[in-house]
Amino acid sequence: MRANVLTLFNAIIGGCFAVLLVIGDWQDALFGLSALANLIIGTWQEVHAKVTLDRLALPTASSVRAVRDGREVALDADDVVIDDLLVLRVGDRVAADARVVVSDGLQVDESLLTGESDPVDKPAGEALLGGSVIVGGEGRAQIVRVGAETFANGLAAQARRFSLVSSELHSGVQTVLRWVAWAIGPLAILVFNAQVVALGGWSTVFRGEEWRDAAVYTIAAVVAMIPLGLVLMTSIAFAVGAVRLARRHVLVQELAAVEVLARVDVICFDKTGTLTEGDIRLDTELPLRPASQLPHGWREALGWFGSAADANATARALVERYPAPADAVPTGRIPFSSTRKWSGVSLSGRSAPGTWILGAAEVLFPDRRLDETVRSSTAGGRRVLVLAHADAPLRSDDGLPPSRRPVAVVTFRERVREDAAQTLSFFAREGVDIRVLSGDDPRTAAAIAAEVGLGGHAGFDAGDLPDDPRRLVEVVDEQVVIGRVTPDRKRDIVAALQAAGRTVAVTGDGVNDIPALKQAHIGIAMSSGTAATKAIARMVLLDGRFAELPAAVAEGRRVMANIERVSMLFLAKTVYAAVLAFVFGAFLLAFPFLPRQLSVIDGLTIGLPSFFLALLPNLRPYRRGFLTRSLRFAVPVGCIIALVIFAYSWSATTAALDEAELRTGSTLILGVVALWVLAVVSRPFDLRRLLVLAAMVTGLAAVFTLPLLRRFLVFVELSPPAWFLVAGFSIVGIVLVESVTSVLSRGYPSGGGLWGGTGG
């Protein structure tokens, strides 16, 4: 609230507004509405972002089972304390950081916390991270850390640090405002002194009511220098872009993020849950014998393993293709263990008789007879299990039955998002570099990257990354796929890219992605992500579809190109207002406008048309240097307008025109030349831009011809000498604007010219 309310410009605008109300000249205080709108939009935007962060939630269980006083009881997750003994089964989410006490084939999915997609075996003595999910076996674990001390909360604490997205548009506008701030004080004094002298001098003005007129003219000069409408128009353009993206199921949590995505030149993708859907699917089966020699019911046996109550995530993927045998009765069973690396069952019945073992090839067949087959199957980043058959029943000592015969190799892989390849292809065409940063094995990450169109890149192990920041920048610039990336290392990689001058976007869905999402210029979360990840991200893909990212980029480009177009209008006004204040103050002449007259002309030539121009299609690619290009146009054009009006005022004073004709003629010249500038900025014309321009010309004609508007704006009929001067100086202004802008546009790329490219 302090940052948005207690600002220098709010103080200036508020002071001018208050002065006009005190002296009873409310008609000239219309500019206060624009300042109020700026304040409301800016405050709402930042408060909304902060409230979102304060609602940050972590992936925790809602209820848990624990042993207290020798009995198993149900507890709310928030009631868990240190030393509680949790009872863990498949599907449970670990309530807080713990240490495994008893493990019966316990496996957990830590992908949302570490980025590692493979289930992790957890024997007794191993650490368990709060927020991880039990995907196989069962066990008991003792709580060692709760609340803010947990691993997940440590990552989330980084997310709670409040910051706003870096916006070139906002920073450019703020730079202009700072420059204007230095100029307003001296120019206001200069103008007020000139008005006092023009109205009779310091010795006489304060004896009567003339000081009121001096104050009104000074306020007109001061307010005209502040590009209030540009700030408002930028916020409106961002807001409309956010609404358009919301219709495409892209949630923009901070308005300026629409702009940032348009200037991203490198995007870092997480693998698990981002490029992939985060689940394991069955890939292929490879029978290891001729069909006539395969034991009866081997597919049904795979179905039994997949439908077992304690099946882990990999085994459960088998039911996708293999049905569970209806009449199979287990007569002996050994569940999966991370120590054994296999599970087995002896089945009776006609569907799948015999003993079946499913596990790692090197354990089931230590003679390495399957090494070549397994090696070729894992080359693409697949996970491999071998099904074996034996006639002897399982022994009670957990040993493998003798005379095992290999039956089939079954491979599994992560499910790649259908639109991932298409989206990455779009970014490649647009010159945006891609990085895949994964917690998985580098070879697995490289295989997934190849599947989505990033082939030819060997995975690089993050453990080999240098600590020296300069060397890190060099390595990261060369490597496309990096595996075994920890949350802090992922943040370091993003920071290294930023240090190299890149604008970085990061996608992610897990708590492990939070440091990198926070570090990046823009973080993009998937709908499947944790609440914490979605809270910290600047954008959320609500339906998890990568195909919406190109639309988001196009929306950002539209905003950037169109705001650059309208900024030329607003900054030209700031320039001509400052020059007018200086020359009229230096020559001790009466300022030729009332505040209400400037407000109406600004509205017709800048404010209203800018609103429409800012919302039109524009596909021009992002180019750095928005403020430089805008000022290159605005400074000469603003100086031309100011000097033409000054020349008219000087000539009108010499021709002894009265004050009302001076103000009316100055306002008419300003309106005509400013409309011509609007026409220049609107090029190339299409029907929509022509309609906008025609409407503004009609509006300008109305304010000078309709009696009610003429009286409110204090316009009078011009005498023939005044008409002659107005026409002459208007033509001079138009010719000079055309000449200058024609010269300026020669140095810009073809197809878009100076003011922002073509629509589309």
PDB file of N, CA and C in Angstrom, residues 163-167 238 242 245 250-270 274 427 432 437 490 494-495 497-498 502-508 513-526 533-541 546 548-549 551-557:
ATOM      1  N   SER A 163       8.179 -11.016  -4.161  1.00  0.00           N
ATOM      2  CA  SER A 163       8.843 -10.248  -5.218  1.00  0.00           C
ATOM      3  C   SER A 163       7.887 -10.122  -6.384  1.00  0.00           C
ATOM      4  N   LEU A 164       8.123  -9.107  -7.196  1.00  0.00           N
ATOM      5  CA  LEU A 164       7.303  -8.892  -8.390  1.00  0.00           C
ATOM      6  C   LEU A 164       8.127  -9.206  -9.632  1.00  0.00           C
ATOM      7  N   VAL A 165       7.432  -9.619 -10.680  1.00  0.00           N
ATOM      8  CA  VAL A 165       8.095  -9.984 -11.916  1.00  0.00           C
ATOM      9  C   VAL A 165       8.782  -8.759 -12.517  1.00  0.00           C
ATOM     10  N   SER A 166       9.935  -8.996 -13.148  1.00  0.00           N
ATOM     11  CA  SER A 166      10.686  -7.918 -13.782  1.00  0.00           C
ATOM     12  C   SER A 166      10.057  -7.584 -15.138  1.00  0.00           C
ATOM     13  N   SER A 167       9.514  -6.374 -15.259  1.00  0.00           N
ATOM     14  CA  SER A 167       8.822  -5.956 -16.477  1.00  0.00           C
ATOM     15  C   SER A 167       9.581  -4.817 -17.145  1.00  0.00           C
ATOM     16  N   PHE A 238      -2.168  -5.448 -19.808  1.00  0.00           N
ATOM     17  CA  PHE A 238      -1.798  -6.675 -19.106  1.00  0.00           C
ATOM     18  C   PHE A 238      -3.044  -7.420 -18.623  1.00  0.00           C
ATOM     19  N   ALA A 242      -4.361 -11.105 -19.566  1.00  0.00           N
ATOM     20  CA  ALA A 242      -4.600 -12.157 -18.575  1.00  0.00           C
ATOM     21  C   ALA A 242      -5.982 -12.770 -18.747  1.00  0.00           C
ATOM     22  N   LEU A 245      -5.964 -15.076 -21.786  1.00  0.00           N
ATOM     23  CA  LEU A 245      -5.287 -16.331 -21.507  1.00  0.00           C
ATOM     24  C   LEU A 245      -6.115 -17.206 -20.575  1.00  0.00           C
ATOM     25  N   VAL A 250      -5.130 -20.645 -19.048  1.00  0.00           N
ATOM     26  CA  VAL A 250      -3.817 -20.239 -18.551  1.00  0.00           C
ATOM     27  C   VAL A 250      -4.052 -19.158 -17.506  1.00  0.00           C
ATOM     28  N   LEU A 251      -3.719 -19.464 -16.250  1.00  0.00           N
ATOM     29  CA  LEU A 251      -3.927 -18.513 -15.164  1.00  0.00           C
ATOM     30  C   LEU A 251      -2.685 -17.640 -15.013  1.00  0.00           C
ATOM     31  N   VAL A 252      -2.870 -16.326 -15.148  1.00  0.00           N
ATOM     32  CA  VAL A 252      -1.787 -15.359 -14.956  1.00  0.00           C
ATOM     33  C   VAL A 252      -1.929 -14.790 -13.555  1.00  0.00           C
ATOM     34  N   GLN A 253      -0.948 -15.077 -12.690  1.00  0.00           N
ATOM     35  CA  GLN A 253      -1.060 -14.666 -11.297  1.00  0.00           C
ATOM     36  C   GLN A 253      -0.430 -13.300 -11.052  1.00  0.00           C
ATOM     37  N   GLU A 254       0.269 -12.791 -12.041  1.00  0.00           N
ATOM     38  CA  GLU A 254       0.805 -11.427 -11.952  1.00  0.00           C
ATOM     39  C   GLU A 254       0.761 -10.833 -13.346  1.00  0.00           C
ATOM     40  N   LEU A 255       0.137  -9.670 -13.489  1.00  0.00           N
ATOM     41  CA  LEU A 255      -0.208  -9.165 -14.812  1.00  0.00           C
ATOM     42  C   LEU A 255       1.002  -9.011 -15.726  1.00  0.00           C
ATOM     43  N   ALA A 256       2.115  -8.502 -15.194  1.00  0.00           N
ATOM     44  CA  ALA A 256       3.281  -8.246 -16.045  1.00  0.00           C
ATOM     45  C   ALA A 256       3.905  -9.525 -16.592  1.00  0.00           C
ATOM     46  N   ALA A 257       3.511 -10.694 -16.064  1.00  0.00           N
ATOM     47  CA  ALA A 257       4.042 -11.954 -16.582  1.00  0.00           C
ATOM     48  C   ALA A 257       3.667 -12.157 -18.040  1.00  0.00           C
ATOM     49  N   VAL A 258       2.563 -11.542 -18.484  1.00  0.00           N
ATOM     50  CA  VAL A 258       2.164 -11.631 -19.890  1.00  0.00           C
ATOM     51  C   VAL A 258       3.267 -11.080 -20.780  1.00  0.00           C
ATOM     52  N   GLU A 259       3.864  -9.977 -20.342  1.00  0.00           N
ATOM     53  CA  GLU A 259       4.947  -9.372 -21.120  1.00  0.00           C
ATOM     54  C   GLU A 259       6.217 -10.216 -21.080  1.00  0.00           C
ATOM     55  N   VAL A 260       6.556 -10.726 -19.899  1.00  0.00           N
ATOM     56  CA  VAL A 260       7.843 -11.393 -19.721  1.00  0.00           C
ATOM     57  C   VAL A 260       7.956 -12.616 -20.625  1.00  0.00           C
ATOM     58  N   LEU A 261       6.873 -13.377 -20.759  1.00  0.00           N
ATOM     59  CA  LEU A 261       6.939 -14.575 -21.586  1.00  0.00           C
ATOM     60  C   LEU A 261       7.255 -14.229 -23.038  1.00  0.00           C
ATOM     61  N   ALA A 262       6.882 -13.029 -23.481  1.00  0.00           N
ATOM     62  CA  ALA A 262       7.150 -12.628 -24.861  1.00  0.00           C
ATOM     63  C   ALA A 262       8.640 -12.400 -25.105  1.00  0.00           C
ATOM     64  N   ARG A 263       9.398 -12.084 -24.060  1.00  0.00           N
ATOM     65  CA  ARG A 263      10.820 -11.810 -24.260  1.00  0.00           C
ATOM     66  C   ARG A 263      11.735 -12.910 -23.730  1.00  0.00           C
ATOM     67  N   VAL A 264      11.160 -14.043 -23.360  1.00  0.00           N
ATOM     68  CA  VAL A 264      11.969 -15.180 -22.914  1.00  0.00           C
ATOM     69  C   VAL A 264      12.808 -15.697 -24.082  1.00  0.00           C
ATOM     70  N   ASP A 265      14.090 -15.950 -23.845  1.00  0.00           N
ATOM     71  CA  ASP A 265      14.934 -16.525 -24.898  1.00  0.00           C
ATOM     72  C   ASP A 265      15.529 -17.871 -24.508  1.00  0.00           C
ATOM     73  N   VAL A 266      15.234 -18.349 -23.298  1.00  0.00           N
ATOM     74  CA  VAL A 266      15.601 -19.709 -22.923  1.00  0.00           C
ATOM     75  C   VAL A 266      14.563 -20.201 -21.921  1.00  0.00           C
ATOM     76  N   ILE A 267      14.088 -21.422 -22.131  1.00  0.00           N
ATOM     77  CA  ILE A 267      13.072 -21.989 -21.252  1.00  0.00           C
ATOM     78  C   ILE A 267      13.577 -23.328 -20.724  1.00  0.00           C
ATOM     79  N   CYS A 268      13.522 -23.495 -19.411  1.00  0.00           N
ATOM     80  CA  CYS A 268      14.016 -24.694 -18.749  1.00  0.00           C
ATOM     81  C   CYS A 268      12.827 -25.569 -18.359  1.00  0.00           C
ATOM     82  N   PHE A 269      12.795 -26.764 -18.908  1.00  0.00           N
ATOM     83  CA  PHE A 269      11.709 -27.697 -18.632  1.00  0.00           C
ATOM     84  C   PHE A 269      12.148 -28.726 -17.607  1.00  0.00           C
ATOM     85  N   ASP A 270      11.311 -28.939 -16.621  1.00  0.00           N
ATOM     86  CA  ASP A 270      11.452 -30.106 -15.766  1.00  0.00           C
ATOM     87  C   ASP A 270      10.987 -31.312 -16.579  1.00  0.00           C
ATOM     88  N   THR A 274       6.199 -32.641 -16.211  1.00  0.00           N
ATOM     89  CA  THR A 274       6.146 -31.469 -17.084  1.00  0.00           C
ATOM     90  C   THR A 274       6.230 -31.926 -18.536  1.00  0.00           C
ATOM     91  N   PHE A 427       8.961 -23.354 -29.909  1.00  0.00           N
ATOM     92  CA  PHE A 427       9.996 -22.516 -29.295  1.00  0.00           C
ATOM     93  C   PHE A 427      11.291 -22.563 -30.097  1.00  0.00           C
ATOM     94  N   VAL A 432      13.950 -19.679 -29.312  1.00  0.00           N
ATOM     95  CA  VAL A 432      14.046 -19.828 -27.863  1.00  0.00           C
ATOM     96  C   VAL A 432      14.804 -21.111 -27.555  1.00  0.00           C
ATOM     97  N   LEU A 437      16.045 -29.939 -17.365  1.00  0.00           N
ATOM     98  CA  LEU A 437      16.697 -30.082 -16.064  1.00  0.00           C
ATOM     99  C   LEU A 437      15.886 -31.083 -15.248  1.00  0.00           C
ATOM    100  N   LYS A 490      19.389 -26.593  -9.503  1.00  0.00           N
ATOM    101  CA  LYS A 490      18.532 -26.094 -10.575  1.00  0.00           C
ATOM    102  C   LYS A 490      18.428 -24.575 -10.495  1.00  0.00           C
ATOM    103  N   VAL A 494      19.683 -21.732 -13.364  1.00  0.00           N
ATOM    104  CA  VAL A 494      18.862 -20.609 -13.837  1.00  0.00           C
ATOM    105  C   VAL A 494      19.596 -19.291 -13.609  1.00  0.00           C
ATOM    106  N   ALA A 495      20.206 -19.142 -12.440  1.00  0.00           N
ATOM    107  CA  ALA A 495      20.944 -17.915 -12.141  1.00  0.00           C
ATOM    108  C   ALA A 495      22.122 -17.734 -13.103  1.00  0.00           C
ATOM    109  N   LEU A 497      22.278 -18.784 -16.238  1.00  0.00           N
ATOM    110  CA  LEU A 497      21.726 -18.325 -17.514  1.00  0.00           C
ATOM    111  C   LEU A 497      21.379 -16.842 -17.446  1.00  0.00           C
ATOM    112  N   GLN A 498      20.834 -16.411 -16.317  1.00  0.00           N
ATOM    113  CA  GLN A 498      20.509 -14.994 -16.161  1.00  0.00           C
ATOM    114  C   GLN A 498      21.769 -14.135 -16.148  1.00  0.00           C
ATOM    115  N   ARG A 502      20.483 -13.836 -20.276  1.00  0.00           N
ATOM    116  CA  ARG A 502      19.317 -14.484 -20.848  1.00  0.00           C
ATOM    117  C   ARG A 502      18.068 -14.179 -20.017  1.00  0.00           C
ATOM    118  N   THR A 503      16.921 -14.166 -20.703  1.00  0.00           N
ATOM    119  CA  THR A 503      15.628 -14.057 -20.024  1.00  0.00           C
ATOM    120  C   THR A 503      15.072 -15.471 -19.906  1.00  0.00           C
ATOM    121  N   VAL A 504      14.908 -15.946 -18.672  1.00  0.00           N
ATOM    122  CA  VAL A 504      14.706 -17.365 -18.415  1.00  0.00           C
ATOM    123  C   VAL A 504      13.293 -17.644 -17.912  1.00  0.00           C
ATOM    124  N   ALA A 505      12.658 -18.647 -18.515  1.00  0.00           N
ATOM    125  CA  ALA A 505      11.404 -19.204 -18.008  1.00  0.00           C
ATOM    126  C   ALA A 505      11.683 -20.603 -17.507  1.00  0.00           C
ATOM    127  N   VAL A 506      10.972 -21.009 -16.459  1.00  0.00           N
ATOM    128  CA  VAL A 506      11.118 -22.341 -15.887  1.00  0.00           C
ATOM    129  C   VAL A 506       9.733 -22.956 -15.725  1.00  0.00           C
ATOM    130  N   THR A 507       9.584 -24.208 -16.155  1.00  0.00           N
ATOM    131  CA  THR A 507       8.345 -24.932 -15.912  1.00  0.00           C
ATOM    132  C   THR A 507       8.591 -25.993 -14.848  1.00  0.00           C
ATOM    133  N   GLY A 508       7.563 -26.295 -14.070  1.00  0.00           N
ATOM    134  CA  GLY A 508       7.719 -27.309 -13.044  1.00  0.00           C
ATOM    135  C   GLY A 508       6.399 -27.641 -12.390  1.00  0.00           C
ATOM    136  N   ASP A 513      10.929 -27.846  -7.562  1.00  0.00           N
ATOM    137  CA  ASP A 513      11.090 -26.820  -8.597  1.00  0.00           C
ATOM    138  C   ASP A 513      10.968 -25.397  -8.045  1.00  0.00           C
ATOM    139  N   ILE A 514      10.554 -25.260  -6.792  1.00  0.00           N
ATOM    140  CA  ILE A 514      10.270 -23.925  -6.254  1.00  0.00           C
ATOM    141  C   ILE A 514      11.471 -22.984  -6.312  1.00  0.00           C
ATOM    142  N   PRO A 515      12.683 -23.376  -5.872  1.00  0.00           N
ATOM    143  CA  PRO A 515      13.799 -22.421  -5.951  1.00  0.00           C
ATOM    144  C   PRO A 515      14.038 -21.907  -7.363  1.00  0.00           C
ATOM    145  N   ALA A 516      13.963 -22.796  -8.367  1.00  0.00           N
ATOM    146  CA  ALA A 516      14.197 -22.368  -9.751  1.00  0.00           C
ATOM    147  C   ALA A 516      13.043 -21.503 -10.256  1.00  0.00           C
ATOM    148  N   LEU A 517      11.808 -21.865  -9.923  1.00  0.00           N
ATOM    149  CA  LEU A 517      10.651 -21.056 -10.335  1.00  0.00           C
ATOM    150  C   LEU A 517      10.755 -19.656  -9.756  1.00  0.00           C
ATOM    151  N   LYS A 518      11.220 -19.562  -8.517  1.00  0.00           N
ATOM    152  CA  LYS A 518      11.356 -18.263  -7.862  1.00  0.00           C
ATOM    153  C   LYS A 518      12.484 -17.445  -8.481  1.00  0.00           C
ATOM    154  N   GLN A 519      13.574 -18.126  -8.845  1.00  0.00           N
ATOM    155  CA  GLN A 519      14.738 -17.437  -9.404  1.00  0.00           C
ATOM    156  C   GLN A 519      14.474 -16.936 -10.817  1.00  0.00           C
ATOM    157  N   ALA A 520      13.692 -17.687 -11.592  1.00  0.00           N
ATOM    158  CA  ALA A 520      13.491 -17.373 -13.009  1.00  0.00           C
ATOM    159  C   ALA A 520      12.768 -16.055 -13.198  1.00  0.00           C
ATOM    160  N   HIS A 521      12.902 -15.491 -14.396  1.00  0.00           N
ATOM    161  CA  HIS A 521      12.129 -14.299 -14.734  1.00  0.00           C
ATOM    162  C   HIS A 521      10.640 -14.605 -14.722  1.00  0.00           C
ATOM    163  N   ILE A 522      10.281 -15.811 -15.137  1.00  0.00           N
ATOM    164  CA  ILE A 522       8.882 -16.225 -15.080  1.00  0.00           C
ATOM    165  C   ILE A 522       8.812 -17.726 -14.827  1.00  0.00           C
ATOM    166  N   GLY A 523       8.029 -18.121 -13.828  1.00  0.00           N
ATOM    167  CA  GLY A 523       7.811 -19.521 -13.514  1.00  0.00           C
ATOM    168  C   GLY A 523       6.452 -19.969 -14.015  1.00  0.00           C
ATOM    169  N   ILE A 524       6.401 -21.147 -14.611  1.00  0.00           N
ATOM    170  CA  ILE A 524       5.161 -21.679 -15.184  1.00  0.00           C
ATOM    171  C   ILE A 524       4.899 -23.033 -14.538  1.00  0.00           C
ATOM    172  N   ALA A 525       3.768 -23.160 -13.847  1.00  0.00           N
ATOM    173  CA  ALA A 525       3.439 -24.405 -13.147  1.00  0.00           C
ATOM    174  C   ALA A 525       2.396 -25.186 -13.927  1.00  0.00           C
ATOM    175  N   MET A 526       2.452 -26.507 -13.774  1.00  0.00           N
ATOM    176  CA  MET A 526       1.459 -27.385 -14.380  1.00  0.00           C
ATOM    177  C   MET A 526       0.287 -27.559 -13.424  1.00  0.00           C
ATOM    178  N   THR A 533       3.804 -25.055  -5.546  1.00  0.00           N
ATOM    179  CA  THR A 533       4.375 -24.728  -6.851  1.00  0.00           C
ATOM    180  C   THR A 533       3.462 -23.792  -7.620  1.00  0.00           C
ATOM    181  N   LYS A 534       2.175 -24.081  -7.601  1.00  0.00           N
ATOM    182  CA  LYS A 534       1.232 -23.236  -8.332  1.00  0.00           C
ATOM    183  C   LYS A 534       1.125 -21.853  -7.690  1.00  0.00           C
ATOM    184  N   ALA A 535       1.326 -21.765  -6.386  1.00  0.00           N
ATOM    185  CA  ALA A 535       1.246 -20.467  -5.724  1.00  0.00           C
ATOM    186  C   ALA A 535       2.419 -19.571  -6.099  1.00  0.00           C
ATOM    187  N   ILE A 536       3.601 -20.170  -6.268  1.00  0.00           N
ATOM    188  CA  ILE A 536       4.786 -19.358  -6.530  1.00  0.00           C
ATOM    189  C   ILE A 536       4.934 -19.011  -8.000  1.00  0.00           C
ATOM    190  N   ALA A 537       4.313 -19.787  -8.884  1.00  0.00           N
ATOM    191  CA  ALA A 537       4.469 -19.566 -10.321  1.00  0.00           C
ATOM    192  C   ALA A 537       3.750 -18.300 -10.757  1.00  0.00           C
ATOM    193  N   ARG A 538       4.305 -17.623 -11.765  1.00  0.00           N
ATOM    194  CA  ARG A 538       3.632 -16.440 -12.318  1.00  0.00           C
ATOM    195  C   ARG A 538       2.482 -16.865 -13.229  1.00  0.00           C
ATOM    196  N   MET A 539       2.599 -18.061 -13.833  1.00  0.00           N
ATOM    197  CA  MET A 539       1.547 -18.603 -14.694  1.00  0.00           C
ATOM    198  C   MET A 539       1.294 -20.054 -14.315  1.00  0.00           C
ATOM    199  N   VAL A 540       0.044 -20.485 -14.483  1.00  0.00           N
ATOM    200  CA  VAL A 540      -0.329 -21.878 -14.233  1.00  0.00           C
ATOM    201  C   VAL A 540      -1.117 -22.382 -15.440  1.00  0.00           C
ATOM    202  N   LEU A 541      -0.671 -23.498 -16.016  1.00  0.00           N
ATOM    203  CA  LEU A 541      -1.414 -24.129 -17.109  1.00  0.00           C
ATOM    204  C   LEU A 541      -2.503 -24.992 -16.480  1.00  0.00           C
ATOM    205  N   PHE A 546       0.654 -28.081 -22.729  1.00  0.00           N
ATOM    206  CA  PHE A 546       1.752 -27.260 -23.233  1.00  0.00           C
ATOM    207  C   PHE A 546       1.347 -26.467 -24.468  1.00  0.00           C
ATOM    208  N   GLU A 548      -0.829 -24.528 -24.958  1.00  0.00           N
ATOM    209  CA  GLU A 548      -1.282 -23.165 -24.678  1.00  0.00           C
ATOM    210  C   GLU A 548      -0.117 -22.182 -24.556  1.00  0.00           C
ATOM    211  N   LEU A 549       1.096 -22.676 -24.413  1.00  0.00           N
ATOM    212  CA  LEU A 549       2.234 -21.768 -24.260  1.00  0.00           C
ATOM    213  C   LEU A 549       2.452 -20.875 -25.481  1.00  0.00           C
ATOM    214  N   ALA A 551       0.223 -19.650 -27.393  1.00  0.00           N
ATOM    215  CA  ALA A 551      -0.795 -18.601 -27.295  1.00  0.00           C
ATOM    216  C   ALA A 551      -0.390 -17.564 -26.254  1.00  0.00           C
ATOM    217  N   ALA A 552       0.228 -18.023 -25.165  1.00  0.00           N
ATOM    218  CA  ALA A 552       0.684 -17.086 -24.141  1.00  0.00           C
ATOM    219  C   ALA A 552       1.799 -16.192 -24.675  1.00  0.00           C
ATOM    220  N   VAL A 553       2.709 -16.790 -25.457  1.00  0.00           N
ATOM    221  CA  VAL A 553       3.779 -15.998 -26.073  1.00  0.00           C
ATOM    222  C   VAL A 553       3.190 -14.955 -27.020  1.00  0.00           C
ATOM    223  N   ALA A 554       2.217 -15.371 -27.831  1.00  0.00           N
ATOM    224  CA  ALA A 554       1.586 -14.440 -28.776  1.00  0.00           C
ATOM    225  C   ALA A 554       0.895 -13.307 -28.035  1.00  0.00           C
ATOM    226  N   GLU A 555       0.265 -13.616 -26.909  1.00  0.00           N
ATOM    227  CA  GLU A 555      -0.408 -12.571 -26.133  1.00  0.00           C
ATOM    228  C   GLU A 555       0.612 -11.588 -25.567  1.00  0.00           C
ATOM    229  N   GLY A 556       1.736 -12.113 -25.087  1.00  0.00           N
ATOM    230  CA  GLY A 556       2.780 -11.228 -24.593  1.00  0.00           C
ATOM    231  C   GLY A 556       3.346 -10.334 -25.682  1.00  0.00           C
ATOM    232  N   ARG A 557       3.513 -10.890 -26.883  1.00  0.00           N
ATOM    233  CA  ARG A 557       4.019 -10.083 -27.995  1.00  0.00           C
ATOM    234  C   ARG A 557       3.034  -8.988 -28.370  1.00  0.00           C
TER     235      ARG A 557
END
